[in-house]
Short mmCIF file of C-alpha atoms and ligand atoms in Angstrom, two decimals:
data_model
loop_
_atom_site.label_atom_id
_atom_site.label_comp_id
_atom_site.label_asym_id
_atom_site.label_seq_id
_atom_site.Cartn_x
_atom_site.Cartn_y
_atom_site.Cartn_z
CA MET A 8 -51.30 -64.27 -52.99
CA PRO A 9 -51.56 -60.28 -52.29
CA ASP A 10 -54.79 -58.38 -52.60
CA PRO A 11 -54.32 -56.87 -55.82
CA PRO A 12 -54.93 -53.01 -55.80
CA GLN A 13 -58.16 -51.54 -54.29
CA GLN A 14 -60.78 -50.51 -56.63
CA THR A 15 -63.52 -47.33 -55.31
CA GLY A 16 -67.24 -48.80 -55.94
CA GLY A 17 -66.54 -46.36 -59.01
CA GLY A 18 -69.28 -43.55 -57.90
CA GLU A 19 -71.36 -46.23 -56.01
CA SER A 20 -72.51 -45.56 -52.60
CA PRO A 21 -74.28 -46.79 -50.11
CA PRO A 22 -77.88 -47.71 -50.46
CA ALA A 23 -79.75 -44.83 -48.51
CA GLY A 24 -79.91 -44.76 -44.72
CA ASP A 25 -76.82 -47.28 -44.50
CA VAL A 26 -74.40 -45.34 -41.56
CA ALA A 27 -72.23 -47.62 -40.73
CA THR A 28 -68.36 -46.52 -40.84
CA MET A 29 -65.23 -47.96 -39.99
CA GLU A 30 -64.68 -45.68 -37.34
CA LYS A 31 -67.99 -46.23 -35.78
CA ILE A 32 -67.88 -50.17 -36.25
CA VAL A 33 -63.86 -49.81 -34.35
CA SER A 34 -65.72 -47.89 -31.49
CA LEU A 35 -68.46 -50.26 -30.71
CA CYS A 36 -65.87 -53.46 -31.38
CA LYS A 37 -64.14 -51.49 -28.14
CA ARG A 38 -67.01 -50.75 -26.31
CA ARG A 39 -68.43 -53.45 -26.04
CA GLY A 40 -65.15 -56.26 -26.20
CA PHE A 41 -65.58 -57.23 -29.87
CA VAL A 42 -61.74 -56.59 -31.12
CA PHE A 43 -59.01 -54.49 -29.39
CA PRO A 44 -55.85 -53.32 -30.82
CA SER A 45 -53.03 -55.96 -29.80
CA SER A 46 -50.23 -55.19 -27.12
CA GLU A 47 -51.96 -51.97 -26.36
CA ILE A 48 -50.23 -51.09 -23.01
CA TYR A 49 -47.35 -51.41 -24.95
CA GLY A 50 -48.61 -48.94 -27.71
CA GLY A 51 -49.65 -51.54 -30.30
CA VAL A 52 -47.97 -53.76 -32.76
CA GLY A 53 -48.27 -53.33 -36.18
CA SER A 54 -51.79 -54.24 -37.13
CA THR A 55 -52.52 -57.11 -34.91
CA TYR A 56 -55.77 -57.45 -32.70
CA ASP A 57 -56.55 -59.25 -30.31
CA TYR A 58 -60.76 -61.00 -30.03
CA GLY A 59 -62.44 -60.22 -26.65
CA HIS A 60 -65.64 -62.21 -25.35
CA TYR A 61 -67.86 -61.39 -28.20
CA GLY A 62 -65.38 -61.09 -30.66
CA VAL A 63 -64.33 -64.72 -30.53
CA LEU A 64 -67.92 -66.16 -29.99
CA LEU A 65 -68.99 -63.71 -33.44
CA LYS A 66 -66.40 -65.15 -35.40
CA THR A 67 -66.46 -68.82 -34.06
CA ASN A 68 -70.00 -68.94 -35.00
CA VAL A 69 -68.46 -67.44 -38.95
CA LYS A 70 -66.19 -70.20 -39.20
CA ASN A 71 -68.98 -72.95 -37.55
CA GLU A 72 -70.76 -71.16 -40.27
CA TRP A 73 -68.57 -72.46 -43.01
CA TRP A 74 -67.67 -75.25 -41.28
CA ARG A 75 -71.46 -76.48 -41.37
CA ALA A 76 -71.74 -75.53 -45.60
CA MET A 77 -68.44 -77.52 -46.23
CA ILE A 78 -68.87 -80.79 -44.27
CA GLY A 79 -72.59 -80.22 -42.34
CA GLU A 80 -74.19 -80.18 -44.70
CA ARG A 81 -72.34 -82.33 -48.02
CA ASP A 82 -70.47 -85.55 -48.11
CA ASP A 83 -68.09 -84.63 -50.55
CA ILE A 84 -65.72 -82.73 -48.52
CA VAL A 85 -64.16 -83.88 -45.44
CA ALA A 86 -61.88 -81.52 -42.64
CA ILE A 87 -57.97 -81.15 -41.74
CA ASP A 88 -56.00 -79.15 -39.48
CA SER A 89 -52.18 -79.17 -40.57
CA ALA A 90 -49.53 -77.78 -38.96
CA ILE A 91 -48.00 -73.82 -39.21
CA LEU A 92 -45.17 -74.93 -39.56
CA GLN A 93 -44.20 -77.19 -42.48
CA HIS A 94 -41.18 -78.04 -44.13
CA PRO A 95 -39.20 -75.08 -46.62
CA ARG A 96 -39.52 -77.20 -49.82
CA VAL A 97 -43.47 -76.66 -49.34
CA TRP A 98 -42.86 -73.43 -50.19
CA GLU A 99 -40.09 -73.92 -53.07
CA ALA A 100 -42.66 -75.98 -54.41
CA SER A 101 -45.90 -74.05 -53.88
CA GLY A 102 -43.75 -71.12 -55.68
CA HIS A 103 -43.90 -68.74 -52.67
CA LEU A 104 -40.15 -68.60 -52.50
CA GLU A 105 -39.92 -67.08 -55.10
CA GLY A 106 -43.09 -65.54 -56.36
CA PHE A 107 -45.02 -64.37 -52.69
CA THR A 108 -43.68 -61.00 -53.27
CA ASP A 109 -45.09 -57.27 -53.29
CA PRO A 110 -43.52 -54.26 -54.75
CA LEU A 111 -41.82 -52.14 -52.18
CA VAL A 112 -40.44 -48.36 -52.41
CA ASP A 113 -38.42 -46.72 -49.36
CA CYS A 114 -38.92 -43.07 -48.60
CA ARG A 115 -35.33 -41.71 -48.37
CA THR A 116 -36.64 -38.79 -46.67
CA CYS A 117 -38.91 -40.18 -44.13
CA GLY A 118 -37.38 -43.78 -43.98
CA GLN A 119 -41.60 -44.93 -44.57
CA ARG A 120 -41.85 -47.98 -46.89
CA PHE A 121 -44.75 -48.09 -49.29
CA ARG A 122 -46.42 -50.71 -51.92
CA ALA A 123 -45.43 -49.44 -55.14
CA ASP A 124 -48.87 -50.46 -57.24
CA GLN A 125 -51.14 -48.24 -54.40
CA LEU A 126 -49.07 -45.06 -54.00
CA GLN A 127 -52.59 -43.38 -55.19
CA GLU A 128 -54.27 -44.69 -52.38
CA LEU A 129 -51.57 -44.04 -49.32
CA ALA A 130 -51.22 -41.45 -47.78
CA CYS A 131 -47.51 -40.14 -46.83
CA GLY A 132 -46.68 -39.78 -43.03
CA ARG A 133 -46.02 -35.99 -43.31
CA LYS A 134 -48.08 -32.74 -43.40
CA PRO A 135 -50.25 -31.92 -45.50
CA SER A 136 -51.49 -35.29 -45.93
CA ARG A 137 -50.39 -35.93 -49.69
CA HIS A 138 -49.77 -39.11 -51.80
CA PRO A 139 -46.02 -40.69 -51.18
CA GLY A 140 -43.97 -39.19 -53.88
CA GLU A 141 -45.95 -36.01 -54.65
CA ALA A 142 -43.89 -33.74 -52.13
CA GLU A 143 -40.64 -32.09 -53.61
CA GLU A 144 -38.59 -33.34 -50.66
CA CYS A 145 -40.50 -37.03 -51.07
CA SER A 146 -37.33 -39.56 -52.46
CA LEU A 147 -38.67 -42.84 -53.35
CA THR A 148 -36.35 -45.35 -54.05
CA GLU A 149 -37.17 -47.64 -57.40
CA ALA A 150 -39.70 -50.76 -56.32
CA ARG A 151 -38.09 -53.65 -55.67
CA ASP A 152 -39.83 -57.30 -54.71
CA PHE A 153 -40.68 -57.97 -51.02
CA ASN A 154 -41.70 -61.71 -49.57
CA LEU A 155 -44.42 -61.37 -47.63
CA MET A 156 -43.30 -64.75 -45.67
CA PHE A 157 -42.42 -64.60 -42.12
CA GLU A 158 -39.45 -66.23 -41.59
CA THR A 159 -38.67 -68.62 -38.24
CA THR A 160 -35.88 -70.89 -37.32
CA ILE A 161 -36.57 -74.32 -35.64
CA GLY A 162 -34.86 -75.87 -33.12
CA PRO A 163 -32.57 -73.92 -30.52
CA VAL A 164 -29.45 -73.49 -33.04
CA GLN A 165 -29.68 -70.55 -35.70
CA GLU A 166 -27.77 -72.57 -38.58
CA SER A 167 -28.76 -72.78 -41.83
CA GLY A 168 -31.01 -75.40 -42.69
CA SER A 169 -33.14 -74.49 -39.49
CA LYS A 170 -34.60 -71.72 -41.49
CA ALA A 171 -38.81 -72.11 -41.31
CA TYR A 172 -41.57 -69.78 -42.80
CA LEU A 173 -44.83 -68.75 -41.00
CA ARG A 174 -47.39 -69.99 -43.22
CA PRO A 175 -48.75 -67.52 -45.54
CA GLU A 176 -51.92 -70.01 -46.38
CA THR A 177 -53.33 -73.01 -45.05
CA ALA A 178 -54.19 -74.40 -48.57
CA GLN A 179 -50.04 -76.05 -48.95
CA GLY A 180 -50.99 -77.80 -46.26
CA ILE A 181 -54.10 -79.64 -47.98
CA PHE A 182 -51.94 -80.16 -51.04
CA ILE A 183 -49.08 -82.01 -48.98
CA ASN A 184 -52.02 -84.15 -47.42
CA PHE A 185 -54.15 -85.26 -50.38
CA LYS A 186 -51.99 -88.64 -50.67
CA ASN A 187 -53.03 -88.87 -46.64
CA VAL A 188 -56.50 -87.90 -47.50
CA LEU A 189 -57.30 -90.09 -50.73
CA GLN A 190 -56.30 -93.18 -48.60
CA PHE A 191 -58.52 -92.97 -45.54
CA SER A 192 -61.37 -91.28 -46.82
CA ARG A 193 -62.24 -93.80 -49.72
CA LYS A 194 -63.50 -90.55 -51.52
CA HIS A 195 -62.81 -89.85 -55.47
CA PRO A 196 -63.40 -86.34 -57.16
CA PRO A 197 -65.01 -84.33 -57.07
CA PHE A 198 -64.43 -84.50 -53.71
CA GLY A 199 -63.03 -81.52 -50.96
CA ILE A 200 -60.27 -81.24 -48.29
CA ALA A 201 -61.15 -78.17 -46.12
CA GLN A 202 -59.31 -75.91 -43.40
CA VAL A 203 -59.39 -73.27 -40.90
CA GLY A 204 -56.58 -72.00 -39.18
CA LYS A 205 -53.98 -68.80 -38.86
CA SER A 206 -51.81 -67.85 -41.79
CA PHE A 207 -49.18 -65.23 -41.45
CA ARG A 208 -48.39 -62.47 -44.09
CA ASN A 209 -45.89 -59.53 -43.59
CA GLU A 210 -47.94 -56.79 -45.32
CA ILE A 211 -46.31 -53.63 -46.12
CA THR A 212 -48.99 -51.73 -45.84
CA PRO A 213 -51.99 -53.42 -43.55
CA GLY A 214 -54.91 -51.22 -42.75
CA ASN A 215 -58.49 -50.78 -42.20
CA PHE A 216 -58.88 -52.62 -38.89
CA VAL A 217 -59.15 -56.38 -39.58
CA PHE A 218 -59.59 -56.30 -43.15
CA ARG A 219 -55.95 -56.46 -43.81
CA THR A 220 -53.33 -57.64 -40.88
CA ARG A 221 -49.85 -59.48 -40.41
CA GLU A 222 -52.02 -62.55 -38.83
CA PHE A 223 -55.20 -63.69 -39.65
CA GLU A 224 -57.54 -66.61 -39.80
CA GLN A 225 -58.44 -68.35 -43.71
CA MET A 226 -60.90 -70.83 -44.55
CA GLU A 227 -60.20 -72.71 -47.47
CA MET A 228 -61.32 -75.74 -49.30
CA GLU A 229 -59.72 -77.44 -52.24
CA TYR A 230 -62.05 -79.58 -54.45
CA PHE A 231 -60.25 -82.23 -56.11
CA VAL A 232 -62.17 -82.78 -59.82
CA PRO A 233 -61.77 -84.72 -62.99
CA PRO A 234 -59.90 -81.99 -65.34
CA ALA A 235 -63.05 -82.48 -67.96
CA ASP A 236 -65.21 -80.51 -64.64
CA ALA A 237 -63.10 -78.17 -63.70
CA GLU A 238 -65.06 -74.99 -65.19
CA MET A 239 -68.45 -76.39 -63.99
CA TRP A 240 -67.39 -76.60 -60.45
CA PHE A 241 -65.59 -73.45 -61.05
CA GLU A 242 -69.10 -71.73 -61.63
CA HIS A 243 -70.91 -73.70 -58.92
CA TRP A 244 -68.61 -72.76 -56.26
CA LEU A 245 -68.74 -69.09 -57.44
CA ALA A 246 -72.69 -69.52 -56.35
CA GLU A 247 -72.33 -71.68 -54.03
CA ARG A 248 -70.03 -68.79 -52.30
CA GLU A 249 -72.21 -65.69 -52.88
CA SER A 250 -75.04 -66.91 -51.59
CA TRP A 251 -73.73 -68.40 -48.46
CA TYR A 252 -72.72 -64.89 -47.17
CA VAL A 253 -76.15 -63.89 -48.79
CA ARG A 254 -78.18 -66.58 -46.86
CA LEU A 255 -76.33 -65.33 -43.26
CA GLY A 256 -77.79 -62.20 -44.14
CA ILE A 257 -75.27 -59.90 -46.04
CA ARG A 258 -77.18 -57.63 -48.61
CA PRO A 259 -76.82 -58.57 -52.31
CA ASP A 260 -76.45 -55.17 -53.45
CA HIS A 261 -73.10 -55.14 -51.33
CA LEU A 262 -72.05 -58.20 -52.82
CA ARG A 263 -70.44 -58.55 -56.38
CA LEU A 264 -68.27 -60.87 -58.21
CA ARG A 265 -65.28 -59.94 -60.09
CA PRO A 266 -63.13 -61.79 -62.93
CA HIS A 267 -59.37 -61.35 -62.45
CA ASP A 268 -58.16 -59.65 -65.03
CA PRO A 269 -55.00 -61.76 -67.08
CA ASP A 270 -52.31 -59.79 -65.49
CA GLU A 271 -53.87 -59.65 -62.16
CA LEU A 272 -53.77 -63.72 -61.60
CA SER A 273 -51.95 -65.53 -59.90
CA HIS A 274 -49.18 -67.88 -60.57
CA TYR A 275 -50.85 -70.68 -60.25
CA SER A 276 -54.52 -70.07 -61.60
CA SER A 277 -56.14 -69.85 -64.91
CA ALA A 278 -59.21 -68.01 -63.45
CA THR A 279 -59.66 -66.56 -60.27
CA SER A 280 -63.14 -64.03 -59.27
CA ASP A 281 -63.61 -62.40 -55.55
CA ILE A 282 -66.80 -61.68 -53.87
CA GLU A 283 -66.11 -58.67 -53.42
CA TYR A 284 -68.27 -56.53 -50.58
CA LEU A 285 -69.22 -53.16 -50.06
CA PHE A 286 -66.39 -52.16 -47.31
CA PRO A 287 -66.28 -48.72 -45.32
CA SER A 288 -63.18 -47.13 -45.84
CA PRO A 289 -61.60 -43.69 -45.08
CA GLU A 290 -62.59 -42.60 -48.16
CA GLY A 291 -65.69 -43.84 -48.41
CA PRO A 292 -67.32 -47.12 -49.29
CA ARG A 293 -64.75 -49.33 -51.65
CA TRP A 294 -65.56 -52.94 -53.42
CA SER A 295 -62.92 -54.82 -52.00
CA GLU A 296 -61.90 -58.91 -51.62
CA LEU A 297 -63.81 -60.58 -49.33
CA GLU A 298 -63.15 -64.29 -50.80
CA GLY A 299 -61.36 -65.64 -53.84
CA ILE A 300 -62.59 -68.42 -55.91
CA ALA A 301 -59.85 -69.74 -58.33
CA ASN A 302 -59.43 -72.77 -60.82
CA ARG A 303 -55.48 -73.55 -59.71
CA GLY A 304 -55.32 -76.87 -62.23
CA ASP A 305 -53.29 -78.85 -61.73
CA TYR A 306 -50.55 -76.59 -60.38
CA ASP A 307 -50.28 -77.69 -56.84
CA LEU A 308 -50.59 -81.58 -56.93
CA SER A 309 -47.72 -81.56 -60.16
CA ARG A 310 -45.44 -79.18 -58.01
CA HIS A 311 -45.35 -81.22 -55.06
CA ALA A 312 -45.08 -84.33 -57.06
CA GLN A 313 -41.96 -82.69 -58.99
CA PHE A 314 -40.36 -81.67 -55.52
CA SER A 315 -41.29 -84.89 -52.68
CA GLY A 316 -41.05 -86.98 -55.39
CA GLU A 317 -44.38 -89.16 -54.63
CA LYS A 318 -47.25 -89.52 -57.27
CA LEU A 319 -49.75 -87.19 -56.51
CA GLU A 320 -52.83 -88.37 -58.57
CA TYR A 321 -55.90 -90.47 -58.57
CA PHE A 322 -56.23 -93.87 -60.16
CA ASP A 323 -59.65 -94.78 -61.62
CA GLN A 324 -60.82 -98.46 -60.86
CA ALA A 325 -63.75 -98.00 -63.23
CA THR A 326 -61.80 -96.51 -65.69
CA GLY A 327 -58.59 -97.43 -65.65
CA GLU A 328 -57.73 -94.06 -65.39
CA ARG A 329 -54.84 -92.48 -64.04
CA TYR A 330 -54.88 -88.53 -63.71
CA VAL A 331 -53.62 -85.60 -61.58
CA PRO A 332 -57.10 -84.01 -60.56
CA HIS A 333 -57.57 -80.00 -61.11
CA VAL A 334 -58.47 -78.22 -58.21
CA ILE A 335 -61.09 -75.38 -57.33
CA GLU A 336 -60.11 -73.36 -54.07
CA PRO A 337 -63.23 -70.84 -52.63
CA ALA A 338 -60.90 -69.25 -49.96
CA ALA A 339 -62.05 -67.16 -47.91
CA GLY A 340 -60.57 -64.75 -44.68
CA ALA A 341 -62.25 -65.58 -41.12
CA ASP A 342 -61.75 -61.82 -40.07
CA ARG A 343 -62.67 -60.08 -43.34
CA ALA A 344 -66.08 -62.58 -43.15
CA THR A 345 -66.87 -61.55 -39.75
CA LEU A 346 -65.74 -57.52 -40.28
CA ALA A 347 -68.54 -57.73 -43.65
CA PHE A 348 -70.87 -59.28 -41.11
CA LEU A 349 -70.65 -56.52 -38.44
CA VAL A 350 -70.52 -53.57 -40.97
CA ASP A 351 -73.37 -55.15 -42.56
CA SER A 352 -75.45 -55.76 -39.87
CA TYR A 353 -74.63 -52.29 -37.85
CA ASP A 354 -78.15 -49.90 -37.88
CA GLU A 355 -79.32 -46.58 -35.77
CA GLU A 356 -82.36 -46.01 -35.48
CA LEU A 357 -84.79 -43.80 -33.15
CA VAL A 358 -86.92 -45.31 -31.03
CA GLU A 359 -88.86 -44.72 -28.03
CA ARG A 360 -87.17 -44.90 -24.18
CA GLU A 361 -89.02 -47.67 -22.56
CA GLY A 362 -92.57 -46.47 -20.66
CA THR A 363 -91.32 -42.79 -21.37
CA GLY A 364 -92.70 -41.96 -24.90
CA GLU A 365 -89.15 -39.67 -25.60
CA GLY A 366 -87.50 -40.51 -28.22
CA GLU A 367 -83.35 -41.95 -28.13
CA ARG A 368 -80.87 -43.30 -30.74
CA ARG A 369 -80.92 -46.94 -30.59
CA THR A 370 -77.21 -48.77 -32.01
CA VAL A 371 -78.22 -51.89 -33.39
CA LEU A 372 -76.42 -55.29 -34.35
CA ARG A 373 -78.84 -56.48 -36.67
CA LEU A 374 -77.37 -59.82 -37.00
CA HIS A 375 -78.40 -63.30 -38.19
CA PRO A 376 -79.38 -64.97 -35.32
CA ARG A 377 -76.86 -67.56 -36.06
CA LEU A 378 -74.07 -65.17 -35.82
CA ALA A 379 -75.68 -63.38 -33.30
CA PRO A 380 -72.59 -63.93 -29.98
CA VAL A 381 -75.60 -64.39 -27.56
CA LYS A 382 -78.63 -65.76 -28.92
CA ALA A 383 -81.12 -64.50 -25.36
CA ALA A 384 -80.56 -62.67 -22.64
CA VAL A 385 -82.56 -63.37 -19.57
CA LEU A 386 -83.17 -60.00 -17.99
CA PRO A 387 -84.70 -59.68 -14.33
CA LEU A 388 -87.24 -56.52 -14.57
CA VAL A 389 -85.54 -55.49 -10.80
CA GLY A 390 -83.42 -57.29 -8.61
CA LYS A 391 -85.85 -58.18 -5.89
CA ASP A 392 -89.02 -60.42 -5.04
CA GLY A 393 -87.86 -63.53 -6.68
CA GLN A 394 -86.98 -62.01 -9.79
CA PRO A 395 -83.27 -63.06 -10.26
CA GLU A 396 -83.51 -66.00 -8.80
CA LEU A 397 -86.58 -66.93 -11.52
CA ALA A 398 -84.12 -65.15 -14.09
CA ARG A 399 -81.77 -67.82 -13.55
CA GLU A 400 -83.90 -70.43 -13.53
CA VAL A 401 -84.72 -69.38 -17.33
CA HIS A 402 -80.99 -68.67 -17.94
CA HIS A 403 -79.76 -71.96 -17.43
CA LEU A 404 -82.99 -73.61 -19.20
CA VAL A 405 -82.23 -71.69 -22.12
CA ARG A 406 -77.78 -71.67 -22.39
CA GLU A 407 -77.93 -75.47 -22.59
CA ARG A 408 -79.47 -75.33 -25.82
CA VAL A 409 -78.20 -71.92 -27.21
CA GLN A 410 -75.83 -69.50 -25.91
CA SER A 411 -77.66 -67.06 -23.18
CA GLU A 412 -76.59 -64.23 -20.98
CA TYR A 413 -78.17 -63.81 -17.20
CA ASP A 414 -78.01 -59.44 -16.88
CA SER A 415 -79.42 -57.84 -13.75
CA GLY A 416 -77.49 -54.82 -13.81
CA GLY A 417 -78.79 -51.11 -13.94
CA ALA A 418 -82.56 -49.67 -16.22
CA ILE A 419 -83.84 -52.28 -18.39
CA GLY A 420 -83.75 -49.45 -21.13
CA ARG A 421 -80.01 -49.57 -20.75
CA ARG A 422 -79.79 -53.80 -20.92
CA TYR A 423 -82.15 -53.77 -24.12
CA ARG A 424 -79.76 -51.40 -25.84
CA ARG A 425 -76.74 -53.41 -24.79
CA GLN A 426 -77.84 -56.21 -25.84
CA ASP A 427 -79.13 -54.65 -29.03
CA GLU A 428 -74.99 -53.15 -29.41
CA ILE A 429 -74.02 -57.12 -29.48
CA GLY A 430 -76.85 -58.26 -31.63
CA THR A 431 -78.25 -60.44 -29.16
CA PRO A 432 -81.87 -61.19 -31.46
CA PHE A 433 -83.78 -61.84 -28.42
CA CYS A 434 -84.49 -60.40 -24.93
CA LEU A 435 -86.34 -62.77 -22.08
CA THR A 436 -87.41 -60.75 -19.14
CA ILE A 437 -89.02 -61.43 -16.22
CA ASP A 438 -91.41 -59.60 -14.18
CA HIS A 439 -93.75 -59.75 -11.40
CA GLN A 440 -96.22 -61.66 -13.52
CA SER A 441 -93.74 -64.81 -14.45
CA LEU A 442 -93.90 -64.82 -10.67
CA GLU A 443 -97.35 -65.88 -10.83
CA ASP A 444 -97.90 -67.87 -14.36
CA ARG A 445 -94.31 -68.36 -15.27
CA SER A 446 -94.42 -66.94 -18.59
CA VAL A 447 -91.55 -64.26 -19.96
CA THR A 448 -91.60 -61.39 -22.00
CA LEU A 449 -90.11 -61.89 -25.43
CA ARG A 450 -88.62 -58.92 -27.06
CA ASP A 451 -87.66 -59.25 -30.63
CA ARG A 452 -84.24 -57.16 -31.28
CA ASP A 453 -85.28 -56.12 -34.48
CA SER A 454 -89.26 -55.70 -34.26
CA LEU A 455 -89.13 -54.85 -31.13
CA ALA A 456 -92.63 -56.86 -31.02
CA GLN A 457 -92.98 -58.01 -27.28
CA GLU A 458 -95.08 -60.83 -26.73
CA ARG A 459 -95.62 -63.27 -23.74
CA LEU A 460 -94.97 -67.08 -23.65
CA PRO A 461 -94.91 -69.67 -21.17
CA ILE A 462 -91.63 -70.43 -19.60
CA ASP A 463 -91.99 -74.60 -20.38
CA GLY A 464 -90.52 -74.97 -23.45
CA ILE A 465 -88.49 -70.96 -24.33
CA ALA A 466 -85.61 -73.13 -24.58
CA GLU A 467 -86.58 -75.24 -27.52
CA GLU A 468 -88.50 -71.91 -28.60
CA ILE A 469 -85.33 -69.41 -28.99
CA GLU A 470 -83.78 -72.80 -30.21
CA ARG A 471 -85.86 -72.63 -33.20
CA ARG A 472 -86.38 -69.26 -33.43
CA VAL A 473 -82.48 -69.20 -34.54
CA THR A 474 -82.39 -71.78 -36.73
CA ALA A 475 -85.18 -70.78 -38.75
CA PRO A 476 -84.84 -69.24 -42.41
CA TRP A 477 -83.67 -65.37 -42.18
CA LYS A 478 -83.79 -62.17 -43.87
CA THR A 479 -82.08 -59.12 -43.31
CA PRO A 480 -84.78 -56.30 -41.71
CA LYS A 481 -82.46 -53.73 -43.70
N1 LIG B 577 -54.74 -70.00 -50.82
C1 LIG B 577 -55.34 -68.77 -51.91
C2 LIG B 577 -55.22 -67.92 -51.24
O1 LIG B 577 -55.05 -67.76 -49.83
P1 LIG B 577 -55.95 -64.75 -51.20
O2 LIG B 577 -56.85 -64.34 -52.25
O3 LIG B 577 -54.78 -64.64 -50.69
O4 LIG B 577 -55.82 -66.14 -51.45
C3 LIG B 577 -57.83 -65.64 -49.30
O5 LIG B 577 -56.47 -65.00 -49.30
C4 LIG B 577 -58.82 -64.68 -48.20
O6 LIG B 577 -57.71 -64.57 -47.33
C5 LIG B 577 -59.24 -63.39 -48.65
O7 LIG B 577 -60.26 -63.24 -49.31
C6 LIG B 577 -58.86 -62.78 -47.64
O8 LIG B 577 -60.27 -62.95 -46.99
C7 LIG B 577 -57.92 -63.52 -46.12
N2 LIG B 577 -56.98 -62.45 -46.50
C8 LIG B 577 -55.86 -62.57 -47.45
N3 LIG B 577 -55.06 -62.14 -46.62
C9 LIG B 577 -55.30 -61.12 -45.62
C10 LIG B 577 -54.69 -60.37 -44.42
N4 LIG B 577 -53.43 -59.60 -44.61
N5 LIG B 577 -55.98 -60.24 -43.38
C11 LIG B 577 -56.64 -60.45 -43.10
N6 LIG B 577 -57.43 -61.35 -44.27
C12 LIG B 577 -56.83 -61.63 -45.62
#
């Protein structure tokens, strides 16, 4: 459901020494090829973004870690990948056709549109910059409900009956497959169905980089439980999901749980809590939703049963009991999580320039090694004397196990800086000694410590370090 109005940190500020601003994150993402504005050569298109090489690797790692937590480390959850285009009745049954709206106002003077419940946080396009409606010449219309679903048509002829919608959440693709999954998976409550995929919302005011966009990826899991156990599982998933972010390196003091007020709850929910992260914004740090965890009761299965005529319930053969399971839903955003990991890992510090004794500022992403786009960079010190050949051999060994990159271009210091900026936890440098005794220098991104290790077994050693428990040094 649409995000509630964002809250500011209520006077809370990030811990001292925190340097990540959204401008710096956007600039690094562009400079190092993580994320670009979409359709840039045509002037961009309404808050959509394209992911470049390192952005794809990072977001893929975030999604893989989510899958690992959902199905790799548990036996009670199965995966699904449902279609983006679904029967239009799905959105009637789910309540989206009627209720997936945000209040919209137009300004008759400047022609801009704003979310009526966010006027105090938005800037009017006219100078001097003020909130919409504040200047004398502003002329705002009454608020009206604006449905956030993108419409399209199915088939070559645009006629009544061919209307369809791009899914605004992945969740409904799970509910409409409840019966299929129950039959093939031989699971019984409590069990979950997990899905990762694109969702689309025609947001009135997208923004703050990839925080709120019109096309984004969700990581959602619907956990079906006996009704009497719903509260217990709600608490379980709150704790489990918050801990996932911490295990992957987010600082606990940058996360908080916020229960929704009764008037904020979505139509399907009896209780929802957001995991919020202290995101940077143009107005300073703000607590904003990272993931929502909802107790959806039996709303979705009952509605789809009613609209489709199918029985969507569980029959417990042991007790002879027949019931509609209740659903606990942890719903995360892959882009928003990726942004949080970028922000939380961003750091700047003064270090000594390689071998000169002079100070220089370095920017470093202190990402969890599991999330880092590249785990190891293999760097020949010089581009001659057999070093490039040996470095390529090491790169080929390492890339069999983890994502590795070979880089021979430019001064070694500049190559280290480049790897720091994309968050590579380990650099392996090949020098003249390497040719004599088949050893490499391993440089640690965070401590800058260097150690000499044998080439034989180096790939296994890197893999061991990448998968070891890790705590952010920040
Ligand atoms: N099925 C429930 C559901 O979709 P939601 O709170 O609307 O709940 C879940 O969305 C998550 O999806 C959010 O916590 C956020 O991380 C992500 N998300 C929602 N709208 C988004 C948008 N416009 N841009 C980027 N991420 C978004």
